[in-house]
C-alpha atoms as a printed R data frame, in Angstrom:
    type eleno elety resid chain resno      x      y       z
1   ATOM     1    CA   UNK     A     1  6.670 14.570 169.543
2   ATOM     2    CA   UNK     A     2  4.437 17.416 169.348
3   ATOM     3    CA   UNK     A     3  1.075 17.216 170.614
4   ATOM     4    CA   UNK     A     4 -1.791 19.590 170.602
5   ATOM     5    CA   UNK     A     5 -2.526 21.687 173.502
6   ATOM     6    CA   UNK     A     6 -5.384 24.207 174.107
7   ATOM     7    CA   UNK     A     7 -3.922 27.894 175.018
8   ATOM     8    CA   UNK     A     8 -5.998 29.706 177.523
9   ATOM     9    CA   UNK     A     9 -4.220 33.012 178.430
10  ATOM    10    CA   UNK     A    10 -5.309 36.120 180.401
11  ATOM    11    CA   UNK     A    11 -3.361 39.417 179.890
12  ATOM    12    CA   UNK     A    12 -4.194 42.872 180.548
13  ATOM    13    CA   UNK     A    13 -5.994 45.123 178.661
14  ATOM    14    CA   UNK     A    14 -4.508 48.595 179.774
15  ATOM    15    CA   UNK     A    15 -1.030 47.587 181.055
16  ATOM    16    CA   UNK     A    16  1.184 49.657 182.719
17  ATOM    17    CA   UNK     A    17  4.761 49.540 182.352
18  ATOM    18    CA   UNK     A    18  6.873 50.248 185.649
19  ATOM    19    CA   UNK     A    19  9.819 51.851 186.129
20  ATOM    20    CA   UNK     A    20 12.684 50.308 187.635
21  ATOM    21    CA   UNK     A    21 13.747 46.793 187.402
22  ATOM    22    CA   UNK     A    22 11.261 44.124 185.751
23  ATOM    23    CA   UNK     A    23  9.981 40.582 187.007
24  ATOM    24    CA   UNK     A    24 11.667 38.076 186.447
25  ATOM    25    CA   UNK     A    25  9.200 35.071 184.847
26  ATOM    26    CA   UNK     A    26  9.897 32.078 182.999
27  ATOM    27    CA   UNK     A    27  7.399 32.442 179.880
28  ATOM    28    CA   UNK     A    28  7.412 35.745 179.216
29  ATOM    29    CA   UNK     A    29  5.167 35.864 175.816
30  ATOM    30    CA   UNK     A    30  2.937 34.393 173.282
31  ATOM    31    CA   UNK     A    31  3.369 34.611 169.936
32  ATOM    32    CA   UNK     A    32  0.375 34.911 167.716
33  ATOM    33    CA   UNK     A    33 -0.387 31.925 166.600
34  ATOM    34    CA   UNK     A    34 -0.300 30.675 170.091
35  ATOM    35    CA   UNK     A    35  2.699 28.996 170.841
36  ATOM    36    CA   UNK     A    36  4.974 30.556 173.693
37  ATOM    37    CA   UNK     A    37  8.544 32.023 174.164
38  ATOM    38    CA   UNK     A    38  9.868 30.207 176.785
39  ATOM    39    CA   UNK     A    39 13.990 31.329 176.310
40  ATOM    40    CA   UNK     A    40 15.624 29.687 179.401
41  ATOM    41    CA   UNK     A    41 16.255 25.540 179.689
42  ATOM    42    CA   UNK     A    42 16.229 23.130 182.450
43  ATOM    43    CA   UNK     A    43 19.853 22.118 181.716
44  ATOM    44    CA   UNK     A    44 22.100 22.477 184.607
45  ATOM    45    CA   UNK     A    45 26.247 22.229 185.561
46  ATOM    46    CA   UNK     A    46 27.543 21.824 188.551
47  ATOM    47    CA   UNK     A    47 30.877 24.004 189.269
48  ATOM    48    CA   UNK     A    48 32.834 21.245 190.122
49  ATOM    49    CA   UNK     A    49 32.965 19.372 186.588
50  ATOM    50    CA   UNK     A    50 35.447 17.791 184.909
51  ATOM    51    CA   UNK     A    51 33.742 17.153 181.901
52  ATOM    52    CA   UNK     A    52 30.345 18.512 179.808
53  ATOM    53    CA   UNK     A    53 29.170 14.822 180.141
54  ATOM    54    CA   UNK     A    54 28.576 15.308 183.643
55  ATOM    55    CA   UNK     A    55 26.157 18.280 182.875
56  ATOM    56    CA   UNK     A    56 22.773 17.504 182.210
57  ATOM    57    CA   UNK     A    57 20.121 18.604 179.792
58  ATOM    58    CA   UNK     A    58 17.050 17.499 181.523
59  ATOM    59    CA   UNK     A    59 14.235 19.617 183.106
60  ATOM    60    CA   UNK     A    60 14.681 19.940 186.668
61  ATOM    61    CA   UNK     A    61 18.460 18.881 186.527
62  ATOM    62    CA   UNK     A    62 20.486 20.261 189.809
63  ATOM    63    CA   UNK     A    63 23.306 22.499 189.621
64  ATOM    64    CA   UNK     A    64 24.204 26.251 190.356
65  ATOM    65    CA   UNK     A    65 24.652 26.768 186.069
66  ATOM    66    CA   UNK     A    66 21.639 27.301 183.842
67  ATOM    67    CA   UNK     A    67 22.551 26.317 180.199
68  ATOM    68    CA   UNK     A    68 21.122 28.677 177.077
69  ATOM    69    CA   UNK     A    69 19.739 26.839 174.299
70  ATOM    70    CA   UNK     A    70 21.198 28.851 172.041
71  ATOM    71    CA   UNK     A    71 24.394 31.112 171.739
72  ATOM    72    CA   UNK     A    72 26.845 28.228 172.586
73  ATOM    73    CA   UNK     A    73 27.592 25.135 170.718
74  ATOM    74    CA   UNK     A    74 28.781 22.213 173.682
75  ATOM    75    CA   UNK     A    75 24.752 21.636 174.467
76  ATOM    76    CA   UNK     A    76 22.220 20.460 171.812
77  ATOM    77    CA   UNK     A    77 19.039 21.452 172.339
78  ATOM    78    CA   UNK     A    78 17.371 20.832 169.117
79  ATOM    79    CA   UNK     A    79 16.357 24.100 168.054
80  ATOM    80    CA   UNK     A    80 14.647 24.317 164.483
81  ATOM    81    CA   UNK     A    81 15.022 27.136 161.683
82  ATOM    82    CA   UNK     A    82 12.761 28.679 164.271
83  ATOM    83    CA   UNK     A    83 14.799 28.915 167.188
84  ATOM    84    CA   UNK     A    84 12.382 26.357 169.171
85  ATOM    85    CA   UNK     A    85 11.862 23.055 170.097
86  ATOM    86    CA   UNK     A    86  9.453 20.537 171.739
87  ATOM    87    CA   UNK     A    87  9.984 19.948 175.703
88  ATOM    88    CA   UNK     A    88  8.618 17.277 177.721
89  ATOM    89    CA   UNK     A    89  4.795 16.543 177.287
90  ATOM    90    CA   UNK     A    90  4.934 17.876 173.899
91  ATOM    91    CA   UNK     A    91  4.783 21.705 173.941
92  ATOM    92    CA   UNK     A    92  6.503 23.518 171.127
93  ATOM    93    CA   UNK     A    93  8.167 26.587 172.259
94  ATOM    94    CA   UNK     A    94 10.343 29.580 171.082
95  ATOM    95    CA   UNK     A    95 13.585 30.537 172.469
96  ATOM    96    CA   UNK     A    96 14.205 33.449 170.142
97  ATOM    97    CA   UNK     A    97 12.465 34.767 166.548
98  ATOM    98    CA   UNK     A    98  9.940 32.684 165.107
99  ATOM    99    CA   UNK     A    99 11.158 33.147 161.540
100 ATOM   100    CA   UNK     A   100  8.778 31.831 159.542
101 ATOM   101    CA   UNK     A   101  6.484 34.250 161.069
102 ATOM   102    CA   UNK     A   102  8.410 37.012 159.286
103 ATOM   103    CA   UNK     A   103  7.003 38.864 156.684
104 ATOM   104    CA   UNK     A   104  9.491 39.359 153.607
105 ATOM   105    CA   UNK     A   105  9.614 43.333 154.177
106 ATOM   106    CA   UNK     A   106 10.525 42.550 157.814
107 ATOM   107    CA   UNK     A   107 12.772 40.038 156.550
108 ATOM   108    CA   UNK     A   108 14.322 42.600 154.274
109 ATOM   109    CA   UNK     A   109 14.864 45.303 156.956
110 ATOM   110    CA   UNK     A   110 11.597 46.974 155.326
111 ATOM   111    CA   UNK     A   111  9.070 46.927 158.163
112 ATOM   112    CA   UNK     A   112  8.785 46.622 162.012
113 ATOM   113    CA   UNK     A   113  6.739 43.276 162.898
114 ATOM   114    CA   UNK     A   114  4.215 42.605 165.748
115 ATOM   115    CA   UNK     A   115  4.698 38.878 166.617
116 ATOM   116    CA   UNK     A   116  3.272 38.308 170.109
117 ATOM   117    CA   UNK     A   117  2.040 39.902 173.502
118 ATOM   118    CA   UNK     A   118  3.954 39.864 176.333
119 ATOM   119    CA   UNK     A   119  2.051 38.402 179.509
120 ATOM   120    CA   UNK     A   120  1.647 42.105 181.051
121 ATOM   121    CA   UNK     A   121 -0.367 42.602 178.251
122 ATOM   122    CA   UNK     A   122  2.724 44.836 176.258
123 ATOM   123    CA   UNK     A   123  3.464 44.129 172.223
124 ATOM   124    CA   UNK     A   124  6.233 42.119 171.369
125 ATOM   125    CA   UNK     A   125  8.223 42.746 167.617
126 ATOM   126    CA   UNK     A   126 10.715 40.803 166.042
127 ATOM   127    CA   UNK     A   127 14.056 42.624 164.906
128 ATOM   128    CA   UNK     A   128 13.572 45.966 163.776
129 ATOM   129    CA   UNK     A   129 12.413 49.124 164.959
130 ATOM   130    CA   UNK     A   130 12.718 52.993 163.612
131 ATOM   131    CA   UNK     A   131 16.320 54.526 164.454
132 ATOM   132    CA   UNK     A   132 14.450 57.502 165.624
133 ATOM   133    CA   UNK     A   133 12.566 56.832 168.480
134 ATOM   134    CA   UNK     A   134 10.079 59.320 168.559
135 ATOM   135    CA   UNK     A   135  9.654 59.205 164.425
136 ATOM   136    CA   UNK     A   136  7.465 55.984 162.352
137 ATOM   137    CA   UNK     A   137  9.429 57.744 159.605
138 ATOM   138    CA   UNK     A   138 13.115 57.128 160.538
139 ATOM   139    CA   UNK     A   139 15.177 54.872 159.109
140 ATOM   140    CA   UNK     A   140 14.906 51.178 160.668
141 ATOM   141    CA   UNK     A   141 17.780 48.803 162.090
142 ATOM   142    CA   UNK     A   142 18.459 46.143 164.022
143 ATOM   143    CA   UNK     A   143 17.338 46.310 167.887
144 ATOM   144    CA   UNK     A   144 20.679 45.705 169.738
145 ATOM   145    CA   UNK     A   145 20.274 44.366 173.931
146 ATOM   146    CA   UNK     A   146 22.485 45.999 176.179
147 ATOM   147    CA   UNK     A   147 23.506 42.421 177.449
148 ATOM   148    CA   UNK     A   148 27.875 41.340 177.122
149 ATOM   149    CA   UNK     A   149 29.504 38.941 177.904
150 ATOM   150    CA   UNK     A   150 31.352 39.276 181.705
151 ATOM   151    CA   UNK     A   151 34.746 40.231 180.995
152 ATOM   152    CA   UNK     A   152 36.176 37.890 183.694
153 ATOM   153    CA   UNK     A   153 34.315 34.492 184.113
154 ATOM   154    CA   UNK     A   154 32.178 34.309 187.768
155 ATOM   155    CA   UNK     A   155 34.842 32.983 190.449
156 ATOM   156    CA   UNK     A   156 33.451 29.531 190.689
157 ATOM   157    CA   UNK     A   157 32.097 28.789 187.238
158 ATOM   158    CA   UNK     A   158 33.074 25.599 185.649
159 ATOM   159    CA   UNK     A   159 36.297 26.199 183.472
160 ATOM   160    CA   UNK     A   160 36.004 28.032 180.229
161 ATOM   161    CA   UNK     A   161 38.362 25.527 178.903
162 ATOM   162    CA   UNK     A   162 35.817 22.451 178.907
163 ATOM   163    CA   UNK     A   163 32.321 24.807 178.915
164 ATOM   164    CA   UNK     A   164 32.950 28.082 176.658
165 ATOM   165    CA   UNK     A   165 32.014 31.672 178.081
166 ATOM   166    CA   UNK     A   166 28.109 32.556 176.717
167 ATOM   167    CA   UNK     A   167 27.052 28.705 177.632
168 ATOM   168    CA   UNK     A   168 25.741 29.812 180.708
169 ATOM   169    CA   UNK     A   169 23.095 32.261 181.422
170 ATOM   170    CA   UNK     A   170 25.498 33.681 184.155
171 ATOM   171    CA   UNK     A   171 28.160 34.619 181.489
172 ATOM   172    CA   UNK     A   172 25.978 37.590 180.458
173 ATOM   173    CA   UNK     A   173 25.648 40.524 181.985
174 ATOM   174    CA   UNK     A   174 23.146 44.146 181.906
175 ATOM   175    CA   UNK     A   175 25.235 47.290 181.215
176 ATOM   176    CA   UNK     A   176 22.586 50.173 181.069
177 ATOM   177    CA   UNK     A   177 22.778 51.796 177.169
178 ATOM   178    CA   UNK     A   178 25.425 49.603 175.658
179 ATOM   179    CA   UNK     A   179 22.455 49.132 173.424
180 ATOM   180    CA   UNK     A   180 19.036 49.967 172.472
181 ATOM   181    CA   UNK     A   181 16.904 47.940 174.661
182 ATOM   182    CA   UNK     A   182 16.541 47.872 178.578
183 ATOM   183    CA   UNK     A   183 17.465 45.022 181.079
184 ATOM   184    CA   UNK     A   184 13.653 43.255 179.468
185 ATOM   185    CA   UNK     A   185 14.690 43.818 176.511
186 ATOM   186    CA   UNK     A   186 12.183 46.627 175.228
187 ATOM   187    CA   UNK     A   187 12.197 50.213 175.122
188 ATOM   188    CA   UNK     A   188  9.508 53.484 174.383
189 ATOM   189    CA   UNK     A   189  9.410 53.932 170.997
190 ATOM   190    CA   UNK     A   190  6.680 54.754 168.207
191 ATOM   191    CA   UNK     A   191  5.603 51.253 166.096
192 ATOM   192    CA   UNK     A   192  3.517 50.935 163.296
193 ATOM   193    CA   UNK     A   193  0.466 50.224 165.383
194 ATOM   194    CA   UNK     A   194  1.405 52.577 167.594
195 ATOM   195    CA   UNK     A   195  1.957 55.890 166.651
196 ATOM   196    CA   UNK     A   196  1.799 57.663 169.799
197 ATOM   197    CA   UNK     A   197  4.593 55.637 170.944
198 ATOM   198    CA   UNK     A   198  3.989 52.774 173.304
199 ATOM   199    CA   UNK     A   199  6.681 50.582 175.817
200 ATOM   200    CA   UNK     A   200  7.336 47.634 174.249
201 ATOM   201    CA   UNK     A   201  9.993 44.320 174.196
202 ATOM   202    CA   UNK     A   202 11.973 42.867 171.281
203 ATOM   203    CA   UNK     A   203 12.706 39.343 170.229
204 ATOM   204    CA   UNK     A   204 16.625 40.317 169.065
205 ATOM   205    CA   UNK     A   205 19.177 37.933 167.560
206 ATOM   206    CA   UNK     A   206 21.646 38.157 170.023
207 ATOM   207    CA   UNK     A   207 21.050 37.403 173.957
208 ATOM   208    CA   UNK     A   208 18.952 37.253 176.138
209 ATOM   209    CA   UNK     A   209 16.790 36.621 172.627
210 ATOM   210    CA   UNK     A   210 13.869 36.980 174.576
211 ATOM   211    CA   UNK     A   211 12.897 38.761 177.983
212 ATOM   212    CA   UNK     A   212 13.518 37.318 180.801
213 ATOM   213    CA   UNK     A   213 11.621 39.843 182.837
214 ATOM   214    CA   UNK     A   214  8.357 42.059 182.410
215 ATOM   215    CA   UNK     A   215  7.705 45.867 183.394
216 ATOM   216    CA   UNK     A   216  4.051 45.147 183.738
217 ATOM   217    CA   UNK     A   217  2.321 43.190 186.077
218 ATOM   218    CA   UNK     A   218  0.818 39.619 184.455
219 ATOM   219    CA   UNK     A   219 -2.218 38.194 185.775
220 ATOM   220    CA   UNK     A   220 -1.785 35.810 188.670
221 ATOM   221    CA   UNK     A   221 -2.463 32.371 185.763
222 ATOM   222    CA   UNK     A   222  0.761 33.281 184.104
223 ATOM   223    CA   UNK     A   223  3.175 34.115 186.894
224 ATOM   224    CA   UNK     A   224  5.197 31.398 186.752
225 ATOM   225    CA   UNK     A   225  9.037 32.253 187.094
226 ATOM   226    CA   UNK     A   226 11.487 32.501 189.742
227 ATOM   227    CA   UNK     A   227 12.021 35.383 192.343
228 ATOM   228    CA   UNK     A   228 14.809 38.205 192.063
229 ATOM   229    CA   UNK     A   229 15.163 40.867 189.131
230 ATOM   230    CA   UNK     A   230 13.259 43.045 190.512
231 ATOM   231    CA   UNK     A   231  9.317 42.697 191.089
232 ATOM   232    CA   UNK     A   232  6.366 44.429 191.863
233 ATOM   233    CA   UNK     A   233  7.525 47.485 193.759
234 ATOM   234    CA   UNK     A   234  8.572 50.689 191.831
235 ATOM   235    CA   UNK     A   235  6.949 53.548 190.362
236 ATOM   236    CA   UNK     A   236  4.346 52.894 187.579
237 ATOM   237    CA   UNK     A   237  4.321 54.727 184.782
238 ATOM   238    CA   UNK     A   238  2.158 55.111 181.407
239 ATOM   239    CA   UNK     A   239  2.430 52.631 178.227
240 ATOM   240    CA   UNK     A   240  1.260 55.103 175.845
241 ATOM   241    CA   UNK     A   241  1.574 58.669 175.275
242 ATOM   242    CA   UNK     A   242  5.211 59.587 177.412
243 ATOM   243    CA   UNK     A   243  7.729 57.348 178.642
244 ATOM   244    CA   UNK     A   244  7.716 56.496 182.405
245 ATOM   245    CA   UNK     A   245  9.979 59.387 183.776
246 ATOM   246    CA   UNK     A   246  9.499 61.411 180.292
């Protein structure tokens, strides 16, 4: 069950967004009202099964494959209409868009959304955002990741016969401009609060969902995930005013 849980975070209050590759970190965001986005799971495969019974959906499960919660239909997570679920010790948590946080004009393609800050201290919006970059009066659309799915499975993944490509975390990969968003899943871009244009991420409908990495640097309470992706190095560049580079 759910149980209450006071929320104490620190983020930055003029972050900087790097260039390069992002850290990787296992809750990358808050959303508004508190609760976090926490898109991985703690269910695990081994390469060597025979069956999805001898996978297992438990935190802290061994095995080389990380399951998604969502995407895939063998593993049942227990997502609600909001794409999240309680995990052990009773924290609620979002794996993709909280969607009765929505507003009915963001609902109806009418409005970009601010639903959380990133732990770098960098907005976080739900869906949409303005065709035109560099204009708050462009059409908006949907905000599409430049993640696919690997064309050929990994060498020593379980068989796609018993555990279907896109249940793993592995299955995906990063192809640079395939969509709208970089490898954290944000972009520069004008937003309504914004108007100078600002880097910022995207909770999207398809994978990764969420960001699994950041492009600014959290403080050291909420650095929690694992190594690789990147990190700290890399040249820094501005949030507001001109994209890093620009």
């Amino acid at each position: 069950p759910i149980t209450t849980h006071e929320v104490n975070v620190a983020m930055p209050l003029n972050p900087v967004a790097r260039t390069g590759a992002g850290q990787r970190i296992i809750v990358p965001a808050y959303a508004l009202n508190g609760v976090n986005f926490n898109p991985g799971t703690g269910g695990r495969c081994a390469s060597d099964i025979n069956d999805v019974s001898e996978c297992s959906l438990r935190p802290g499960s061994t095995g080389e494959w990380s399951m998604e919660a969502l995407g895939q239909e063998i593993f049942d997570f227990g997502e609600d209409d909001n794409h999240a679920h309680v995990q052990r010790g009773g924290v609620y948590h979002y794996h993709s868009i909280p969607e009765d946080m929505l507003s009915e004009q963001n609902l109806a393609g009418e409005s970009m959304q601010l639903v959380g800050w990133a732990v770098d201290g960098i907005p976080l919006y739900a869906r949409l955002g303005y065709s035109d970059a560099d204009s708050g009066t462009s059409p908006l659309r949907l905000m599409e990741p430049s993640y696919r799915l690997k064309a050929t499975p990994d060498a020593d993944r379980p068989s796609v016969d018993i555990v279907p490509m896109g249940t793993f975390s592995q299955d995906y990969e990063y192809v640079e401009g395939v969509g709208d968003l970089d490898e954290c899943n944000g972009r520069f871009a004008v937003t309504p609060e914004f108007s100078q244009g600002i880097y910022h991420y995207y909770v999207t409908e398809s994978y990764p969902f969420v960001q699994r990495c950041v492009k600014g640097t959290p403080e050291p309470s909420t650095r929690s995930g694992p190594g690789g992706g990147g990190g700290p190095g890399g040249g820094g560049g501005p949030l507001e005013g001109r994209p890093p580079g620009g």
